[in-house]
Short mmCIF file of N, CA and C and ligand atoms in Angstrom, two decimals:
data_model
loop_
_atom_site.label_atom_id
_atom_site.label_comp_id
_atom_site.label_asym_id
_atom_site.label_seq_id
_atom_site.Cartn_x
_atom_site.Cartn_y
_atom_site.Cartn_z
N UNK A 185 -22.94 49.26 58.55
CA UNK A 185 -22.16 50.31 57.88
C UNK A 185 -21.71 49.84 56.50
N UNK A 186 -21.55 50.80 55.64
CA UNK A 186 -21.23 50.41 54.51
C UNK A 186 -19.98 50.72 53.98
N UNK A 187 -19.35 50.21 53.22
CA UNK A 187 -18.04 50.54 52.53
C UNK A 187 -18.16 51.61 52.19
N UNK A 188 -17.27 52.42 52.23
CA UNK A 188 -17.45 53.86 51.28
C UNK A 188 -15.80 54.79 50.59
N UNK A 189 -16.17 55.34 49.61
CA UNK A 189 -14.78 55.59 49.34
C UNK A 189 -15.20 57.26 49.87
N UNK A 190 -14.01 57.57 50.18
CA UNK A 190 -13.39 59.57 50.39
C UNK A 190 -12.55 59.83 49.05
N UNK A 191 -12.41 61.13 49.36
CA UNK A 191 -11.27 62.48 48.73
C UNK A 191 -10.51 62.69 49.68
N UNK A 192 -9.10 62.25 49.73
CA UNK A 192 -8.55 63.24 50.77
C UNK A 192 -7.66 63.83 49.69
N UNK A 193 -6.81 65.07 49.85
CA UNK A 193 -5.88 65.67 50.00
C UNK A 193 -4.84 65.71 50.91
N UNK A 194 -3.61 65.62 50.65
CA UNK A 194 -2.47 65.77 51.89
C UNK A 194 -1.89 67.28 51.05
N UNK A 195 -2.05 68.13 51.95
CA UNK A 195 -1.83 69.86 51.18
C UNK A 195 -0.03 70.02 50.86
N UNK A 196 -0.42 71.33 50.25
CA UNK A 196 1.07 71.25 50.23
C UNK A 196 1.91 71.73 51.58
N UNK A 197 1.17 72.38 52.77
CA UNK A 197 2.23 72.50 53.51
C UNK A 197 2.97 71.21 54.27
N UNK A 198 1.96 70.10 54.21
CA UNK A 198 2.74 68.65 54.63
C UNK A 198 3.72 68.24 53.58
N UNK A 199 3.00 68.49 52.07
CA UNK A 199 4.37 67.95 51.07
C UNK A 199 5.49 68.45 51.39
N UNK A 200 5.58 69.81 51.70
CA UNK A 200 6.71 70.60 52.05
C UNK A 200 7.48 70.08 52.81
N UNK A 201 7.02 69.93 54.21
CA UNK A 201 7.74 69.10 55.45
C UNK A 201 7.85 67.57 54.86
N UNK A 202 7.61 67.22 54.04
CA UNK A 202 8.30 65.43 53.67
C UNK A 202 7.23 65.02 54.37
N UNK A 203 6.10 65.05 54.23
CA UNK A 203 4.81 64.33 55.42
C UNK A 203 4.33 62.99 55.01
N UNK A 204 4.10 62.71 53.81
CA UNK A 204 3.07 61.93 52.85
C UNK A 204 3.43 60.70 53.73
N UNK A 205 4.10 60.10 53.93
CA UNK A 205 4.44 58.68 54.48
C UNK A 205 3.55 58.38 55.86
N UNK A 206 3.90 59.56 56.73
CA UNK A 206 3.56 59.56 57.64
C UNK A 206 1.85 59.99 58.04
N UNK A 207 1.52 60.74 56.95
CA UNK A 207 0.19 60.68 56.97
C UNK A 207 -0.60 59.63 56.58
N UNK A 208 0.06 59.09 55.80
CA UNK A 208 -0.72 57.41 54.90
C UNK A 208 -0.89 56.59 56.41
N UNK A 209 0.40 56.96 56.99
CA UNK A 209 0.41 55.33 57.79
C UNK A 209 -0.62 55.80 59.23
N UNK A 210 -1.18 57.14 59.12
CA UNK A 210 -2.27 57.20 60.29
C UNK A 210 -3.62 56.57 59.39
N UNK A 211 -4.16 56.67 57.94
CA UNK A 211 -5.16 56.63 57.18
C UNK A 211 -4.99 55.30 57.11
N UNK A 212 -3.68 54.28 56.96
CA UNK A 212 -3.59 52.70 57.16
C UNK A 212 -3.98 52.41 58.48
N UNK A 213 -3.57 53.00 59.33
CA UNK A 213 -3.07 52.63 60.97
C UNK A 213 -5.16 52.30 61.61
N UNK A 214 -5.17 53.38 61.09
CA UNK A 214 -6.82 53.56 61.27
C UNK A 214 -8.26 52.70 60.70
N UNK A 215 -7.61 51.79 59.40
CA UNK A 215 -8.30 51.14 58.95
C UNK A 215 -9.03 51.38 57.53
N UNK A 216 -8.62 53.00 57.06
CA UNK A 216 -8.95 53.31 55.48
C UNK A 216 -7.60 52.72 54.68
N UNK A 217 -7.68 51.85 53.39
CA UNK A 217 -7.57 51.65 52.39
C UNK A 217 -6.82 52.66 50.98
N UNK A 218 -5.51 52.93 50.93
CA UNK A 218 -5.46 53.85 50.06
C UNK A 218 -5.67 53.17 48.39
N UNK A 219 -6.80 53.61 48.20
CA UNK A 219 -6.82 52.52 46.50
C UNK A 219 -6.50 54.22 45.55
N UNK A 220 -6.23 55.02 45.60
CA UNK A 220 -5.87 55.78 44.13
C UNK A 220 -5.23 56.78 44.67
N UNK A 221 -3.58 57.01 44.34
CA UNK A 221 -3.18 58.24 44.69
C UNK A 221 -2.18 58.63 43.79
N UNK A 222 -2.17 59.83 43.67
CA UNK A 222 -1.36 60.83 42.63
C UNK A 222 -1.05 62.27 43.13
N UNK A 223 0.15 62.54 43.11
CA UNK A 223 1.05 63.94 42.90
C UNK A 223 1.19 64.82 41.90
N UNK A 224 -0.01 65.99 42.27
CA UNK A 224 0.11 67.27 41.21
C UNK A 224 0.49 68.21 41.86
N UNK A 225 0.68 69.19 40.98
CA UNK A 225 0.50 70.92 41.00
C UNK A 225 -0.54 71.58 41.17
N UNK A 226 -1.82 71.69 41.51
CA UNK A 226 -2.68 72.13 40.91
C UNK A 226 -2.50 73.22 40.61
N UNK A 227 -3.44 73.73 39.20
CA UNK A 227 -2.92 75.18 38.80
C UNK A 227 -4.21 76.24 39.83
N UNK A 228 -4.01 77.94 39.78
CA UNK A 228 -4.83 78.55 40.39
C UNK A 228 -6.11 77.98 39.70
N UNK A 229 -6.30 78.20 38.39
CA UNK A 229 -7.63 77.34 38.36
C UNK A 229 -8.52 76.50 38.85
N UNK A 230 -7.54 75.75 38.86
CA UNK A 230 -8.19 73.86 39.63
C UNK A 230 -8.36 74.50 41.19
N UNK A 231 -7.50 74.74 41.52
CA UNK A 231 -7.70 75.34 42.76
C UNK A 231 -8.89 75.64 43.09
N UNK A 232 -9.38 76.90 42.25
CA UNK A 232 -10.22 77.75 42.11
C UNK A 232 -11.51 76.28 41.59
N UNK A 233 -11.70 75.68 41.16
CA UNK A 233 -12.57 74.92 40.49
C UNK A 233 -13.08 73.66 41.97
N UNK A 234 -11.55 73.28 42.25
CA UNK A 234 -11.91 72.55 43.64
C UNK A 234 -12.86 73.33 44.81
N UNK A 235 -12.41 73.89 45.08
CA UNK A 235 -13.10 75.00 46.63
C UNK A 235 -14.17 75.96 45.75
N UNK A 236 -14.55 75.82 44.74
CA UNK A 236 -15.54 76.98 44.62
C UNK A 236 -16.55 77.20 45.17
N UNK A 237 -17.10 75.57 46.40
CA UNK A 237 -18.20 75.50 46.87
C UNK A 237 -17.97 76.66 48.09
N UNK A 238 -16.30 77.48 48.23
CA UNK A 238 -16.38 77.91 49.07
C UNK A 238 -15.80 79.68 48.53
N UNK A 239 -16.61 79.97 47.30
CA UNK A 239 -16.08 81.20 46.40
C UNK A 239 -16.89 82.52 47.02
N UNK A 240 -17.53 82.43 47.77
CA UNK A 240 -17.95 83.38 48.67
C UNK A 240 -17.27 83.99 49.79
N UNK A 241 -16.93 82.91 50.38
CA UNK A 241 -15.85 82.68 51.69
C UNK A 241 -14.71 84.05 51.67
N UNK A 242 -14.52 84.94 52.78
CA UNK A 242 -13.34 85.93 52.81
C UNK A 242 -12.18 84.90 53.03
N UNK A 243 -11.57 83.72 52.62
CA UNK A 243 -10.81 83.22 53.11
C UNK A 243 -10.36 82.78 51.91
N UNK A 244 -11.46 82.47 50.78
CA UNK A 244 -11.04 82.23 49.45
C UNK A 244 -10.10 81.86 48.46
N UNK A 245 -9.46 83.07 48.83
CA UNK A 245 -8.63 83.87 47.76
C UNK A 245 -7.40 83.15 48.13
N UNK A 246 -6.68 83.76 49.47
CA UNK A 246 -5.72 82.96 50.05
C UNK A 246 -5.84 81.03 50.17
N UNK A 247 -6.60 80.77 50.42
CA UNK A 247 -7.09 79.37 50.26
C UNK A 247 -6.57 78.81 49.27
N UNK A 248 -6.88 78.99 47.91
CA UNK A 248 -6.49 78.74 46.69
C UNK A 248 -4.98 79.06 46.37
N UNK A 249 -4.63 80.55 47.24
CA UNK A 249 -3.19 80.68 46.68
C UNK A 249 -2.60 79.80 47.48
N UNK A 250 -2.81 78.92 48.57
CA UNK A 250 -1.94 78.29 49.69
C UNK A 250 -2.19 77.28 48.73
N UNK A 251 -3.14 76.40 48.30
CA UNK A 251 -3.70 75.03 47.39
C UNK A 251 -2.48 75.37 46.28
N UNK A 252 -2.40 76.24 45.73
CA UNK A 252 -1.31 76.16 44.15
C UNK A 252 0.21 76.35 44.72
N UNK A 253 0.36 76.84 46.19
CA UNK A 253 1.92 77.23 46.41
C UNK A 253 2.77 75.86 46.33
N UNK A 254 2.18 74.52 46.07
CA UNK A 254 2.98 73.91 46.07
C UNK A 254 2.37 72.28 45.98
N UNK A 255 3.22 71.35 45.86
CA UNK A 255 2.75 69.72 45.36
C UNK A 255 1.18 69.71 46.56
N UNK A 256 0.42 69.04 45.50
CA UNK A 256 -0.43 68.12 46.86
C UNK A 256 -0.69 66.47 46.41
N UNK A 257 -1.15 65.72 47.18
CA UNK A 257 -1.59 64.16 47.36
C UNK A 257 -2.61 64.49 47.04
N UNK A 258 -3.28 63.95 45.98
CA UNK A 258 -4.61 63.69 45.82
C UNK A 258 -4.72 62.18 46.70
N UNK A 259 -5.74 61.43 47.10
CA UNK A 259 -6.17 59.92 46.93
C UNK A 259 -7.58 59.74 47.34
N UNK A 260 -7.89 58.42 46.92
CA UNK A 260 -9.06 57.78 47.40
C UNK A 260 -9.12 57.19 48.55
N UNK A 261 -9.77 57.14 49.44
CA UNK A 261 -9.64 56.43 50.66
C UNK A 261 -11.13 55.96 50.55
N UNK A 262 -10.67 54.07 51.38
CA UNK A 262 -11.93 53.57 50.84
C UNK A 262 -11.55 52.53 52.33
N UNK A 263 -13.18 52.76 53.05
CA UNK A 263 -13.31 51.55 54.53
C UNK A 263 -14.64 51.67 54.82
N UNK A 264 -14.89 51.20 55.56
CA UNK A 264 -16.25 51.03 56.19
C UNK A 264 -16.19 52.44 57.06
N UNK A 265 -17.49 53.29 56.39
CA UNK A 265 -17.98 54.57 57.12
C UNK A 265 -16.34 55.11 56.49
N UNK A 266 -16.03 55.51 55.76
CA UNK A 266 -14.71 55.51 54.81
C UNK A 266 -14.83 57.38 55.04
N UNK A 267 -16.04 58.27 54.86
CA UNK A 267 -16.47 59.60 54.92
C UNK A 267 -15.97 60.23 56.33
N UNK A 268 -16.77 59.31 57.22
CA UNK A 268 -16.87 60.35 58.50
C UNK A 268 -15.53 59.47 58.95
N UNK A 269 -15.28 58.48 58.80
CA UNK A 269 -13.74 58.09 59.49
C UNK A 269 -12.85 58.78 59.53
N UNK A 270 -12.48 59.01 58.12
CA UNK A 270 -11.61 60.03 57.20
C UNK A 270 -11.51 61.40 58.50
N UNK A 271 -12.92 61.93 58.65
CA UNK A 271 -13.03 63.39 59.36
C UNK A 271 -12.43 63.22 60.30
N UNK A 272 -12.84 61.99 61.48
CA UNK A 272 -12.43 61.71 62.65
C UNK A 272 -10.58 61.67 62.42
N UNK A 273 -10.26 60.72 61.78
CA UNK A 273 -8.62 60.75 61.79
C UNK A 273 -7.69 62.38 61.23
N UNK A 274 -8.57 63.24 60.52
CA UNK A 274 -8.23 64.39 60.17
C UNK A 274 -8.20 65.19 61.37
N UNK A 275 -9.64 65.00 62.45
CA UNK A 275 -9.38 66.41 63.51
C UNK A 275 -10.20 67.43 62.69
N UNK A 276 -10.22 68.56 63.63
CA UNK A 276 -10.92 69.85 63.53
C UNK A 276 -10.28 70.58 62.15
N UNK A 277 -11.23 71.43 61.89
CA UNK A 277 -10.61 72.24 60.31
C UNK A 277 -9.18 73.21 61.32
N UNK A 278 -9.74 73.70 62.04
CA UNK A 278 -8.88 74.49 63.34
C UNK A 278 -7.83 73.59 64.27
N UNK A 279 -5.98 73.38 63.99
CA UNK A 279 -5.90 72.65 64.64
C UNK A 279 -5.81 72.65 65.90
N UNK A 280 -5.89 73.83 66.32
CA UNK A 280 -6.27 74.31 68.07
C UNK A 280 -7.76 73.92 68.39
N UNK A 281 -8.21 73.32 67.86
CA UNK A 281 -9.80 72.68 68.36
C UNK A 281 -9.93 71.21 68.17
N UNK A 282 -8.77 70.66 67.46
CA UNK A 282 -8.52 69.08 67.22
C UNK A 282 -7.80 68.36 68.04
N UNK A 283 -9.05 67.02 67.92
CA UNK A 283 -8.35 66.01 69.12
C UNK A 283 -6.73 65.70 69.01
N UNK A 284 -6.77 65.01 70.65
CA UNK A 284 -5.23 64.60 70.27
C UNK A 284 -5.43 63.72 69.62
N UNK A 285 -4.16 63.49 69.03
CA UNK A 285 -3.81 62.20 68.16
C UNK A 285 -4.21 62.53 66.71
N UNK A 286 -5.13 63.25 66.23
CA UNK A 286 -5.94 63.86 65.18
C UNK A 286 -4.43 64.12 64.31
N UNK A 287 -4.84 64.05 62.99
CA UNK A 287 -3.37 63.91 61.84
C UNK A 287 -3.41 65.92 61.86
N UNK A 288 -4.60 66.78 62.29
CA UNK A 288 -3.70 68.31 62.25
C UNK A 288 -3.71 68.49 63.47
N UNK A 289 -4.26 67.92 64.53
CA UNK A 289 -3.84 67.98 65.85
C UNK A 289 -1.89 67.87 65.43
N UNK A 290 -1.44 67.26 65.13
CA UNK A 290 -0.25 66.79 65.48
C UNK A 290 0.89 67.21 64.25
N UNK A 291 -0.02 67.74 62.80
CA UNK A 291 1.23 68.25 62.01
C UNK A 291 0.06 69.81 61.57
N UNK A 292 -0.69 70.00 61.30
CA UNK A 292 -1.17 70.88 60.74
C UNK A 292 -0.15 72.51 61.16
N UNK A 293 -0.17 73.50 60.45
CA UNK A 293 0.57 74.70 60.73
C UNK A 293 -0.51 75.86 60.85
N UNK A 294 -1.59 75.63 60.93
CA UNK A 294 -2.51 76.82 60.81
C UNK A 294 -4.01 76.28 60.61
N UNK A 295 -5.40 77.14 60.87
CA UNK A 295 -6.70 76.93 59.99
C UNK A 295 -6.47 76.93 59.32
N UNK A 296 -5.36 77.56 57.78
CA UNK A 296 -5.07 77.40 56.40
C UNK A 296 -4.78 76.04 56.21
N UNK A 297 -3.02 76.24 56.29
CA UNK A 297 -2.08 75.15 56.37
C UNK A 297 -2.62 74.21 57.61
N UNK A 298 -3.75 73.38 57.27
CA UNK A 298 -4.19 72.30 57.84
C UNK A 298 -3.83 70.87 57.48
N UNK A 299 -2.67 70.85 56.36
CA UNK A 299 -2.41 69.40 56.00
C UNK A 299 -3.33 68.34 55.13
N UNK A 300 -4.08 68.55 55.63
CA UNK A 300 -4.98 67.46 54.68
C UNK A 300 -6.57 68.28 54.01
N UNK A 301 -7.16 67.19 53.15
CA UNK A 301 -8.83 67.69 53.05
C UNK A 301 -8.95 66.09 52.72
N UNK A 302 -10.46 66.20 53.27
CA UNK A 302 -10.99 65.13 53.09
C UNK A 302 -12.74 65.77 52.85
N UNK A 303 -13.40 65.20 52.01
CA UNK A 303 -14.66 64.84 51.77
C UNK A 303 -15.61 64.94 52.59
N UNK A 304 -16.46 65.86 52.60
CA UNK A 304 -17.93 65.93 54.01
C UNK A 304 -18.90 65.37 53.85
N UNK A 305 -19.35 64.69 52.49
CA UNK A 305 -20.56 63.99 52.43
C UNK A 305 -20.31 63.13 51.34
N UNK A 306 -21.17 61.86 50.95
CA UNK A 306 -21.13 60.98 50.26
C UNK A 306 -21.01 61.93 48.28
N UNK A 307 -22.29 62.72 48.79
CA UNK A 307 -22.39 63.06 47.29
C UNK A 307 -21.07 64.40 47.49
N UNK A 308 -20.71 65.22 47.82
CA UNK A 308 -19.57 65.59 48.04
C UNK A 308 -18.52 64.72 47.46
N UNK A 309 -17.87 63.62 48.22
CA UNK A 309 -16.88 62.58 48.21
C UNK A 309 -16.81 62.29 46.32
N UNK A 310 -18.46 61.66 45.84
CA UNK A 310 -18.17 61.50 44.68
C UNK A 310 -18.01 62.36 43.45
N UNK A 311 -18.51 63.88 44.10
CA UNK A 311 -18.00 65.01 42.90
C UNK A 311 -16.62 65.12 43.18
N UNK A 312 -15.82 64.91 44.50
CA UNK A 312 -14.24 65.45 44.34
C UNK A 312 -13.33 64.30 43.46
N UNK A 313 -14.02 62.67 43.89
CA UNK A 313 -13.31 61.95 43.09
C UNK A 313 -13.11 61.92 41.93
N UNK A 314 -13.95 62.17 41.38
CA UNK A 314 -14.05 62.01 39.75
C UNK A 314 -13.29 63.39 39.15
N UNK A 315 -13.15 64.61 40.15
CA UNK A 315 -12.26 65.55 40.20
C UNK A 315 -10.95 65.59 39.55
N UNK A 316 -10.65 64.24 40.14
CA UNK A 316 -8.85 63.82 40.16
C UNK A 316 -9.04 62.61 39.73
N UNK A 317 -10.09 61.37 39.31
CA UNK A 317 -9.49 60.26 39.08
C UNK A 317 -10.46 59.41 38.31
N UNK A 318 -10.80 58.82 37.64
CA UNK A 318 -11.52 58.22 36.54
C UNK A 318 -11.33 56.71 37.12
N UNK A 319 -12.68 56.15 36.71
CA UNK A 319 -12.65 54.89 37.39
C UNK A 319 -11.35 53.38 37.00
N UNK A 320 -10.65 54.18 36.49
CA UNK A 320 -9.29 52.77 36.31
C UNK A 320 -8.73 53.30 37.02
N UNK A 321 -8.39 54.35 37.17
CA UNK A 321 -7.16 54.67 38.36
C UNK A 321 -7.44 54.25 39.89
N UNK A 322 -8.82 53.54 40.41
CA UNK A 322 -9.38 54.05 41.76
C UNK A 322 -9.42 51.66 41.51
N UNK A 323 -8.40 50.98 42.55
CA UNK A 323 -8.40 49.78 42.19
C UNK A 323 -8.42 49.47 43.91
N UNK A 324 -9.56 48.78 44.35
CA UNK A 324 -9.47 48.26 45.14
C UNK A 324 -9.00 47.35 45.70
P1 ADP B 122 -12.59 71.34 56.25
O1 ADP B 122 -11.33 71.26 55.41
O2 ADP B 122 -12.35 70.92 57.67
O3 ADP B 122 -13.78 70.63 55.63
P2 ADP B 122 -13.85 73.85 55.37
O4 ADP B 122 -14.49 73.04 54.30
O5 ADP B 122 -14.73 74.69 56.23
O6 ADP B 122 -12.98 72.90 56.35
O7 ADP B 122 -12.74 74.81 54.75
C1 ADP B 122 -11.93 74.37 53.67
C2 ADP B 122 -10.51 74.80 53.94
O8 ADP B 122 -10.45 76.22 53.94
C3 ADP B 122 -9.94 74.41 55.32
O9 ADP B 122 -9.47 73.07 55.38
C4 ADP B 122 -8.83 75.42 55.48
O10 ADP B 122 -7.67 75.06 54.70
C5 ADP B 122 -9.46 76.67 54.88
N1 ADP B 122 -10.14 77.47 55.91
C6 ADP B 122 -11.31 77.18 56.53
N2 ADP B 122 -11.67 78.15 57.40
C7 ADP B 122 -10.68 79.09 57.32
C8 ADP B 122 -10.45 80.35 57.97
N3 ADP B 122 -11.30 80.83 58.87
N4 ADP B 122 -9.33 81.03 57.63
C9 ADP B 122 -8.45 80.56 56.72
N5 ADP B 122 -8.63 79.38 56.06
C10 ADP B 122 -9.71 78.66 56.36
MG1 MG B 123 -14.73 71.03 53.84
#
């Protein structure tokens, strides 16, 4: 297996509830690496610019307005199999279909308000990073 870095997001409905701590320490607990993280706003734009792979989607619209209602965690997460780990410690997009123990098994508020995003594929992973972070900010 190889080292690999992710995208996660911690959304804003976890910023809301005071989550960030407690989500890091399942992404530590688990064995990913947080090497780059930062607290924005994103505007509807970015929003709109992040998820466009999903601008078809009837879910869209709201998607993006839930993404701008409020702070999110950008970071890098970086471990061995760093991609699909990431998925596994996230749980189902649905948190009524996610394992226990899973980080929206246990805080998520909805299929929307799911708490986190993380990265589905390698080349995925490296278009979201460079999204949010330029290679000095990302320090292993
Ligand atoms: P994941 O985040 O697990 O990779 P997707 O890429 O399919 O899931 O969807 C992106 C995000 O869009 C989800 O995390 C969730 O916030 C939202 N979403 C997905 N499906 C729905 C749905 N059926 N209704 C409302 N929001 C959805
Ligand atoms: Mg996805």
């Amino acid at each position: 297996m190889a080292v690999e870095q992710t995208l996660s997001i911690i959304k804003p409905d976890a910023t809301r509830r005071n989550l960030t701590g407690k989500i890091n320490a399942r992404f530590e607990e688990s064995g990913l690496r947080i090497v780059a993280q930062r607290r924005l706003h994103l505007s509807r734009a970015q929003a709109e610019a992040f998820y466009a792979v999903h601008k078809e989607r009837s879910f869209f619209g709201d998607l993006c307005t839930f993404m701008c209602s409020g702070p999110v965690v950008a970071q890098v997460l970086e471990g061995e199999n760093a991609i699909e780990r990431n998925r596994e410690v996230m749980g189902a997009t649905n948190p009524a279909n996610a394992d226990e123990g899973t980080i929206r098994k246990d805080f998520a508020e909805s299929i929307e308000a799911n708490s986190v995003h993380g990265s589905d594929s390698p080349e995925n992973a490296a278009i979201e990073i460079a999204f949010f972070f330029s290679a000095i900010d990302i320090v292993g």
